[in-house]
């Protein structure tokens, strides 16, 4: 596993501190209100699990699968392949996303949730790669800004490799090449 690591981008300790801070902000903002946390699978599953266990507000959990990536490259057209089970009319939504890259996934998801009648849609992103942005996105809570690297760990993958790592690491060229599908 180790031989594919170029560098550690965010440590598990840094993640824990930032996740704490985000949970505090959400507890303040949504005090006395209901929230639906929508995780974008698969990448956001670890992040959302950590945050929601620190919430003391009323929270329900849903997931969406939006797909557009292969070999770290976007095809530019995000598609919803797993949909919500219940209506979200007039609900407060917080979307949990692992990383915002071109911005196309989030732009599509936000538009979709508004179309489904959500009252308010906020975005919590673990990571953002601003140098790659193609579509503007308002990120309400952004935990770490990272350079233009392919990163894995803490739920994020590269062709399904690396989700279980506690730290977020950048892949080296050998990893990017050998794990290609
Ligand atoms: P966007 O539509 O380009 O913003 O794509 C965001 C999605 O791309 C995220 O949900 C991730 O699944 C994936 N992604 C982008 N960069 C990386 C990366 O460095 N590692 C793992 N997944 C990534
Ligand atoms: Mg994703």
CSV table of N, CA and C and ligand atoms in Angstrom, one decimal, residues 40 43 68-69 72 74 78 97-106 129 132-133 146 149-152 156-158, ligand 1:
chain,number,residue,atom,x,y,z
A,40,UNK,N,-22.9,12.2,-0.4
A,40,UNK,CA,-22.7,11.8,-1.7
A,40,UNK,C,-21.8,10.6,-1.7
A,43,UNK,N,-17.7,8.5,-1.6
A,43,UNK,CA,-16.6,9.2,-1.0
A,43,UNK,C,-16.9,9.9,0.4
A,68,UNK,N,-19.4,10.4,-12.2
A,68,UNK,CA,-18.9,11.0,-13.4
A,68,UNK,C,-17.4,10.8,-13.6
A,69,UNK,N,-16.8,10.0,-12.7
A,69,UNK,CA,-15.3,9.9,-12.7
A,69,UNK,C,-14.8,8.5,-13.0
A,72,UNK,N,-9.6,9.2,-12.3
A,72,UNK,CA,-9.4,10.6,-11.8
A,72,UNK,C,-9.8,11.6,-12.8
A,74,UNK,N,-12.9,13.6,-15.0
A,74,UNK,CA,-14.3,13.7,-15.1
A,74,UNK,C,-14.8,13.6,-16.5
A,78,UNK,N,-22.3,14.7,-14.6
A,78,UNK,CA,-22.7,13.9,-13.4
A,78,UNK,C,-24.1,13.3,-13.6
A,97,UNK,N,-20.0,16.3,0.9
A,97,UNK,CA,-19.2,15.9,-0.2
A,97,UNK,C,-17.8,15.7,0.2
A,98,UNK,N,-17.1,14.7,-0.4
A,98,UNK,CA,-15.7,14.5,0.0
A,98,UNK,C,-14.8,15.6,-0.6
A,99,UNK,N,-15.0,15.8,-1.9
A,99,UNK,CA,-14.0,16.8,-2.5
A,99,UNK,C,-14.7,17.5,-3.6
A,100,UNK,N,-14.5,18.8,-3.7
A,100,UNK,CA,-15.0,19.6,-4.8
A,100,UNK,C,-13.9,19.9,-5.8
A,101,UNK,N,-14.0,19.4,-7.0
A,101,UNK,CA,-13.0,19.5,-8.0
A,101,UNK,C,-13.4,20.5,-9.1
A,102,UNK,N,-14.0,20.0,-10.1
A,102,UNK,CA,-14.5,20.9,-11.2
A,102,UNK,C,-15.7,21.7,-10.7
A,103,UNK,N,-16.4,21.1,-9.7
A,103,UNK,CA,-17.6,21.8,-9.2
A,103,UNK,C,-18.9,21.3,-9.9
A,104,UNK,N,-18.7,20.4,-10.9
A,104,UNK,CA,-19.9,20.0,-11.7
A,104,UNK,C,-20.8,19.1,-11.0
A,105,UNK,N,-20.3,18.2,-10.1
A,105,UNK,CA,-21.1,17.3,-9.3
A,105,UNK,C,-22.1,18.1,-8.4
A,106,UNK,N,-21.4,19.0,-7.7
A,106,UNK,CA,-22.2,19.8,-6.7
A,106,UNK,C,-23.2,20.7,-7.4
A,129,UNK,N,-10.4,21.6,-4.3
A,129,UNK,CA,-9.3,21.9,-5.2
A,129,UNK,C,-9.6,23.0,-6.1
A,132,UNK,N,-8.9,23.6,-9.9
A,132,UNK,CA,-9.5,22.8,-11.0
A,132,UNK,C,-11.0,23.2,-11.3
A,133,UNK,N,-11.4,24.3,-10.6
A,133,UNK,CA,-12.8,24.6,-10.7
A,133,UNK,C,-13.2,25.1,-12.1
A,146,UNK,N,-6.8,22.0,-0.9
A,146,UNK,CA,-5.6,21.2,-1.2
A,146,UNK,C,-5.1,21.5,-2.6
A,149,UNK,N,-3.7,17.5,-6.7
A,149,UNK,CA,-3.2,16.1,-6.6
A,149,UNK,C,-4.3,15.2,-6.6
A,150,UNK,N,-4.1,13.9,-6.9
A,150,UNK,CA,-5.1,12.9,-6.7
A,150,UNK,C,-4.9,12.4,-5.3
A,151,UNK,N,-6.0,12.5,-4.5
A,151,UNK,CA,-5.9,12.2,-3.1
A,151,UNK,C,-6.8,11.0,-2.8
A,152,UNK,N,-6.4,10.2,-1.8
A,152,UNK,CA,-7.2,9.1,-1.3
A,152,UNK,C,-7.1,9.0,0.2
A,156,UNK,N,-12.1,8.7,0.5
A,156,UNK,CA,-11.9,9.0,-0.9
A,156,UNK,C,-11.1,7.9,-1.5
A,157,UNK,N,-11.3,7.7,-2.8
A,157,UNK,CA,-10.7,6.6,-3.5
A,157,UNK,C,-10.1,7.1,-4.9
A,158,UNK,N,-9.2,6.2,-5.4
A,158,UNK,CA,-8.8,6.3,-6.8
A,158,UNK,C,-9.1,4.9,-7.4
B,1,LIG,P1,-16.4,17.5,-9.5
B,1,LIG,O1,-17.7,17.3,-10.2
B,1,LIG,O2,-15.3,17.6,-10.5
B,1,LIG,O3,-16.3,18.6,-8.5
B,1,LIG,O4,-16.0,16.2,-8.8
B,1,LIG,C1,-16.1,15.9,-7.6
B,1,LIG,C2,-16.0,14.4,-7.4
B,1,LIG,O5,-14.9,13.9,-8.0
B,1,LIG,C3,-15.9,14.0,-5.9
B,1,LIG,O6,-17.1,13.7,-5.4
B,1,LIG,C4,-14.9,12.9,-6.0
B,1,LIG,O7,-15.7,11.7,-6.0
B,1,LIG,C5,-14.2,12.9,-7.2
B,1,LIG,N1,-12.8,13.4,-7.1
B,1,LIG,C6,-12.2,14.5,-7.5
B,1,LIG,N2,-11.0,14.6,-7.2
B,1,LIG,C7,-10.7,13.5,-6.5
B,1,LIG,C8,-9.5,13.1,-5.9
B,1,LIG,O8,-8.4,13.7,-5.9
B,1,LIG,N3,-9.6,11.9,-5.2
B,1,LIG,C9,-10.7,11.2,-5.1
B,1,LIG,N4,-11.9,11.6,-5.7
B,1,LIG,C10,-11.8,12.7,-6.4
